[in-house]
Short mmCIF file of C-alpha atoms and ligand atoms in Angstrom, two decimals:
data_model
loop_
_atom_site.label_atom_id
_atom_site.label_comp_id
_atom_site.label_asym_id
_atom_site.label_seq_id
_atom_site.Cartn_x
_atom_site.Cartn_y
_atom_site.Cartn_z
CA MET A 1 23.61 144.88 110.23
CA ALA A 2 21.57 143.66 113.16
CA ASN A 3 17.90 143.06 112.44
CA ILE A 4 15.23 144.23 114.89
CA GLN A 5 12.96 141.47 113.54
CA LYS A 6 15.44 138.96 114.97
CA ILE A 7 15.84 140.62 118.37
CA LEU A 8 16.51 138.29 121.30
CA PRO A 9 13.78 138.51 123.95
CA ALA A 10 16.31 138.83 126.78
CA ASN A 11 17.32 142.39 125.74
CA VAL A 12 16.02 145.15 128.02
CA PRO A 13 13.97 147.85 126.24
CA GLY A 14 15.93 150.77 124.82
CA GLU A 15 18.13 151.83 121.96
CA PHE A 16 20.58 148.92 121.71
CA PHE A 17 19.85 145.23 121.20
CA VAL A 18 21.46 141.94 120.18
CA ASP A 19 19.81 139.80 117.54
CA LYS A 20 19.67 136.05 117.01
CA THR A 21 22.70 135.96 114.72
CA CYS A 22 25.01 136.29 117.78
CA ILE A 23 27.65 133.53 117.79
CA ASP A 24 28.45 134.03 121.47
CA CYS A 25 32.06 135.02 120.90
CA GLY A 26 31.97 136.88 124.23
CA THR A 27 33.53 140.09 122.90
CA CYS A 28 30.81 142.59 123.78
CA ALA A 29 30.51 141.27 127.34
CA TRP A 30 34.10 142.18 128.17
CA LEU A 31 34.35 145.21 125.87
CA ALA A 32 31.20 146.84 127.27
CA PRO A 33 30.55 144.95 130.52
CA ASP A 34 28.09 147.57 131.82
CA THR A 35 25.75 146.85 128.90
CA PHE A 36 26.17 143.28 127.63
CA ALA A 37 26.07 139.91 129.34
CA ASP A 38 25.70 136.31 128.30
CA GLN A 39 22.59 134.18 128.73
CA ASN A 40 21.98 130.69 127.36
CA GLY A 41 24.79 130.91 124.85
CA MET A 42 24.00 134.34 123.42
CA ALA A 43 24.77 137.91 124.38
CA TYR A 44 22.03 140.36 125.32
CA VAL A 45 21.68 143.92 126.56
CA PHE A 46 21.00 143.73 130.30
CA ARG A 47 21.24 147.50 130.83
CA GLN A 48 21.19 150.35 128.33
CA PRO A 49 24.24 152.66 128.47
CA SER A 50 23.71 155.66 130.72
CA SER A 51 26.82 157.77 130.03
CA GLU A 52 28.83 158.88 127.01
CA GLY A 53 31.63 156.58 128.09
CA GLU A 54 29.33 153.57 128.21
CA ARG A 55 27.79 154.50 124.85
CA MET A 56 31.26 154.64 123.33
CA ARG A 57 32.03 151.12 124.59
CA VAL A 58 28.79 149.93 123.00
CA HIS A 59 29.66 151.54 119.67
CA MET A 60 33.13 149.95 119.84
CA SER A 61 31.32 146.63 120.35
CA VAL A 62 29.15 147.31 117.30
CA LEU A 63 32.32 147.79 115.22
CA SER A 64 33.99 144.76 116.77
CA CYS A 65 31.13 142.24 116.68
CA PRO A 66 32.22 139.65 114.09
CA VAL A 67 28.71 139.06 112.75
CA GLY A 68 27.02 142.45 113.08
CA ALA A 69 24.59 141.16 115.71
CA ILE A 70 24.45 144.37 117.76
CA GLY A 71 21.94 146.97 116.59
CA SER A 72 20.59 150.40 117.42
CA ARG A 73 16.91 151.28 117.12
CA MET A 74 18.06 154.82 116.30
CA ARG A 75 20.00 153.40 113.34
CA GLN A 76 22.80 155.82 114.14
CA GLY A 77 26.47 155.04 113.92
CA GLY A 78 28.76 155.78 116.82
CA PRO A 79 30.23 159.17 116.06
CA GLY A 80 33.92 158.91 116.82
CA ALA A 81 33.85 155.23 117.75
CA GLU A 82 36.26 154.40 114.93
CA ALA A 83 38.79 156.77 116.45
CA HIS A 84 38.89 154.59 119.59
CA LEU A 85 40.16 151.51 117.76
CA PRO A 86 42.86 150.32 117.98
CA GLU A 87 42.70 151.04 121.71
CA PRO A 88 45.95 151.50 123.66
CA ILE A 89 46.42 148.95 126.46
CA ASP A 90 49.95 149.34 127.83
CA GLN A 91 53.58 149.58 126.68
CA ASN A 92 52.79 150.36 123.02
CA VAL A 93 50.32 147.50 122.77
CA TYR A 94 46.89 148.13 121.25
CA TYR A 95 43.70 146.10 121.12
CA CYS A 96 42.56 146.13 117.47
CA GLY A 97 38.81 145.44 117.72
CA TYR A 98 37.06 144.54 114.43
CA HIS A 99 36.88 140.81 115.21
CA SER A 100 36.46 138.36 112.36
CA ALA A 101 33.87 135.59 112.15
CA LYS A 102 36.57 133.50 110.45
CA SER A 103 38.36 133.22 113.80
CA TYR A 104 35.09 132.91 115.75
CA GLY A 105 35.55 136.46 116.93
CA ALA A 106 39.08 136.21 118.34
CA ALA A 107 40.81 139.38 119.58
CA SER A 108 43.94 140.68 117.91
CA TYR A 109 46.58 143.14 119.02
CA LEU A 110 49.15 145.52 117.58
CA ILE A 111 52.60 146.04 119.11
CA ARG A 112 54.04 149.36 118.02
CA ARG A 113 57.84 149.40 117.91
CA PRO A 114 60.56 151.36 116.10
CA GLU A 115 61.94 148.18 114.50
CA GLY A 116 58.56 147.48 112.91
CA ASN A 117 55.08 146.83 114.23
CA ILE A 118 53.78 143.37 115.03
CA LEU A 119 50.18 142.31 114.54
CA VAL A 120 49.25 139.45 116.86
CA ASP A 121 46.56 137.35 115.16
CA SER A 122 44.24 138.62 112.49
CA PRO A 123 41.37 141.06 112.88
CA ARG A 124 38.80 141.62 110.14
CA PHE A 125 40.29 143.41 107.13
CA ALA A 126 38.13 146.49 107.69
CA LYS A 127 38.90 149.78 105.95
CA PRO A 128 38.77 152.06 109.03
CA LEU A 129 41.11 149.71 110.88
CA ILE A 130 43.53 149.50 107.96
CA LYS A 131 43.73 153.30 107.82
CA LYS A 132 44.39 153.51 111.55
CA ILE A 133 47.10 150.83 111.39
CA GLU A 134 48.72 152.72 108.51
CA ASP A 135 48.73 155.84 110.67
CA LEU A 136 50.34 153.82 113.48
CA GLY A 137 53.18 152.73 111.18
CA GLY A 138 51.84 149.70 109.33
CA ILE A 139 52.75 146.07 110.02
CA ASP A 140 56.17 144.48 109.69
CA LEU A 141 55.39 141.06 111.16
CA MET A 142 52.18 139.13 111.73
CA PHE A 143 52.49 136.68 114.61
CA LEU A 144 49.84 133.97 114.49
CA THR A 145 49.34 132.31 117.88
CA HIS A 146 47.69 129.26 116.32
CA LYS A 147 45.77 128.03 113.32
CA ASP A 148 42.31 129.08 114.53
CA ASP A 149 42.97 132.81 114.52
CA VAL A 150 44.55 133.46 111.12
CA ALA A 151 41.31 134.98 109.63
CA ASP A 152 42.30 137.62 107.02
CA HIS A 153 46.07 137.02 107.27
CA GLU A 154 46.43 136.85 103.49
CA LYS A 155 44.82 140.28 102.97
CA PHE A 156 47.01 141.85 105.66
CA HIS A 157 50.08 140.25 104.10
CA ARG A 158 49.22 141.59 100.65
CA HIS A 159 48.33 145.09 101.83
CA PHE A 160 51.17 145.70 104.29
CA GLY A 161 53.77 143.33 102.84
CA CYS A 162 54.24 141.89 106.33
CA ARG A 163 55.95 138.60 107.03
CA ARG A 164 53.82 136.01 108.81
CA ILE A 165 54.98 133.55 111.43
CA LEU A 166 53.24 130.38 112.64
CA HIS A 167 54.32 127.10 114.21
CA GLU A 168 54.85 124.26 111.73
CA ALA A 169 52.42 122.00 113.59
CA ASP A 170 49.58 124.42 112.86
CA ILE A 171 50.31 125.06 109.20
CA GLY A 172 47.58 123.93 106.83
CA ARG A 173 46.53 124.51 103.26
CA GLU A 174 45.44 128.09 103.93
CA THR A 175 48.73 129.00 105.61
CA ALA A 176 51.04 126.91 103.43
CA HIS A 177 52.79 129.97 102.05
CA ILE A 178 53.58 131.91 105.19
CA GLU A 179 57.08 133.30 105.32
CA GLU A 180 58.47 132.14 108.69
CA VAL A 181 57.93 128.81 110.41
CA ILE A 182 58.51 128.06 114.08
CA ARG A 183 59.87 124.54 114.53
CA GLY A 184 60.09 122.44 117.68
CA ASP A 185 59.37 123.40 121.27
CA ASP A 186 62.35 125.60 122.10
CA VAL A 187 61.75 129.16 123.24
CA GLN A 188 62.93 131.59 120.59
CA SER A 189 63.88 135.26 120.77
CA LEU A 190 62.71 137.51 117.96
CA SER A 191 64.58 140.40 119.58
CA PRO A 192 65.83 141.13 123.13
CA ASP A 193 62.32 142.11 124.22
CA ILE A 194 60.26 139.49 122.35
CA ARG A 195 60.14 135.79 123.02
CA ILE A 196 58.10 133.06 121.37
CA ILE A 197 57.05 130.31 123.77
CA PRO A 198 55.58 127.18 122.18
CA VAL A 199 52.63 126.00 124.30
CA PRO A 200 51.18 122.93 122.55
CA GLY A 201 47.86 121.72 123.87
CA HIS A 202 44.91 123.75 122.59
CA THR A 203 46.41 123.02 119.18
CA ALA A 204 49.66 121.20 118.42
CA GLY A 205 51.29 124.42 117.26
CA SER A 206 49.95 126.97 119.75
CA CYS A 207 52.49 129.59 120.79
CA CYS A 208 52.52 132.53 123.19
CA LEU A 209 54.38 135.77 122.53
CA LEU A 210 56.03 137.51 125.48
CA TRP A 211 56.66 141.22 125.11
CA ARG A 212 59.08 143.01 127.44
CA GLU A 213 58.77 140.32 130.12
CA ALA A 214 55.40 141.89 130.91
CA ILE A 215 52.71 141.23 128.33
CA LEU A 216 51.83 137.69 127.30
CA PHE A 217 49.75 137.13 124.16
CA THR A 218 48.18 133.76 124.73
CA GLY A 219 45.91 132.88 121.80
CA ASP A 220 43.50 130.26 123.14
CA HIS A 221 45.98 128.73 125.56
CA LEU A 222 45.13 130.92 128.55
CA SER A 223 42.58 133.62 129.39
CA TRP A 224 40.78 135.28 132.29
CA ASP A 225 37.42 134.19 133.64
CA SER A 226 35.90 137.52 134.66
CA GLY A 227 33.00 135.78 136.43
CA LYS A 228 35.20 133.65 138.69
CA LYS A 229 38.00 136.22 138.65
CA SER A 230 40.67 133.65 137.93
CA LEU A 231 42.90 132.49 135.10
CA TYR A 232 41.22 130.02 132.81
CA ALA A 233 42.02 127.32 130.26
CA SER A 234 39.26 125.50 128.41
CA LYS A 235 39.30 121.71 128.31
CA HIS A 236 36.09 121.86 126.32
CA THR A 237 37.86 123.69 123.47
CA CYS A 238 41.16 121.83 123.75
CA TRP A 239 41.44 120.44 120.21
CA HIS A 240 44.80 118.68 120.54
CA ASP A 241 45.92 117.32 123.92
CA TRP A 242 44.84 118.42 127.41
CA SER A 243 47.82 116.82 129.19
CA ARG A 244 50.17 118.70 126.86
CA GLN A 245 48.26 121.90 127.59
CA ILE A 246 48.86 121.33 131.31
CA GLN A 247 52.57 120.81 130.64
CA SER A 248 52.62 124.00 128.58
CA MET A 249 50.91 125.87 131.40
CA LYS A 250 53.62 124.68 133.79
CA ARG A 251 56.18 125.96 131.32
CA LEU A 252 54.73 129.46 131.62
CA SER A 253 55.52 129.38 135.34
CA GLY A 254 59.11 130.01 134.38
CA PHE A 255 58.31 133.42 132.88
CA SER A 256 57.30 136.74 134.37
CA PHE A 257 54.32 138.68 133.04
CA GLU A 258 51.65 140.98 134.38
CA TRP A 259 49.23 140.97 131.42
CA VAL A 260 47.40 138.10 129.74
CA LEU A 261 46.01 139.15 126.36
CA PRO A 262 44.03 136.22 124.96
CA GLY A 263 42.30 135.46 121.68
CA HIS A 264 39.04 134.51 123.36
CA GLY A 265 37.91 135.52 126.79
CA ALA A 266 38.75 138.52 128.89
CA ARG A 267 42.23 139.94 129.30
CA CYS A 268 43.72 140.53 132.72
CA HIS A 269 46.29 142.70 134.40
CA LEU A 270 47.68 141.60 137.76
CA PRO A 271 50.81 142.34 139.78
CA PHE A 272 53.60 139.93 138.84
CA ASP A 273 53.43 138.06 142.17
CA ARG A 274 49.67 137.68 142.00
CA MET A 275 49.90 136.42 138.41
CA ARG A 276 52.33 133.76 139.55
CA VAL A 277 49.94 132.67 142.29
CA GLU A 278 46.98 132.68 139.90
CA LEU A 279 48.89 130.57 137.40
CA ALA A 280 49.82 128.03 140.07
CA GLY A 281 46.16 127.88 141.07
CA LEU A 282 45.09 127.25 137.49
CA ILE A 283 47.63 124.47 137.04
CA ASP A 284 46.34 122.89 140.22
CA ARG A 285 42.73 123.06 138.97
CA MET A 286 43.73 121.71 135.54
CA THR A 287 45.40 118.69 137.08
CA THR A 288 42.91 117.93 139.85
CA THR A 289 39.41 119.21 139.23
CA PHE A 290 38.95 119.70 135.51
S1 SF4 B 1 30.26 140.54 119.93
FE1 SF4 B 1 28.51 139.95 118.63
S2 SF4 B 1 28.75 137.73 118.28
FE2 SF4 B 1 30.10 138.30 119.97
S3 SF4 B 1 28.87 137.88 121.82
FE3 SF4 B 1 28.55 140.05 121.31
S4 SF4 B 1 26.73 140.10 119.99
FE4 SF4 B 1 27.43 137.97 120.06
FE1 FE2 B 2 41.68 128.34 119.07
#
């Protein structure tokens, strides 16, 4: 629970506030952009919500904040906010919310499909979310984009009996017992509408998941910079090899997609042609100006 005694001075007066335990994961700023922004490495409330819709986004942020840094002076929960998570995005894909501090607040997603649902990366193992995922059909497979975002994978595996899949280069002690291992750099098809694309760079075993040639789950390989309104890759948080990450970005040029759903950073939806242009621009910036 957020603590009013630890309130950040940047918050505007009013019901909602962010306290000093914020880890600057960025979630609230893209989940409720009319209320939260970032300043000096922490989030703050720059404007109090003024409509029911905005209030709901704030309450979804309260549920999703990995460290409970968002508080309400009214000490009221968000009636109905739990019903809004997971939130439908497009083509049977849902944003889960309930970020985990273990993955530094990374986003996770659920793909709902008749052959069995897929959870992309691990949210917090939170009871309201578990109930909602059960209602949506459970989890058959847990796809882990890379080693940073595995969070509560073991609890999800035990509860839902789901298989887990991760690239061999990212397997460590905590993930030593996962059921399926991706080896090498070849693109693999899980089914006709799902492809796994290894994209080493951010980590040695980073992989993207492409759903229906339309939605690309990118982990920390690729995201959207909502300030600059352009695709983004972080050299600062490239733990493995920046030149390999550039090569992996070039590899993505060979695929079509209109959505980028990242672990960290904002998601984006662009027409296919525009996405292609944006990706080319990012590759150019990665190779010349970064
Ligand atoms: S969601 Fe929580 S930890 Fe993340 S930026 Fe907002 S207040 Fe900080
Ligand atoms: Fe990462």
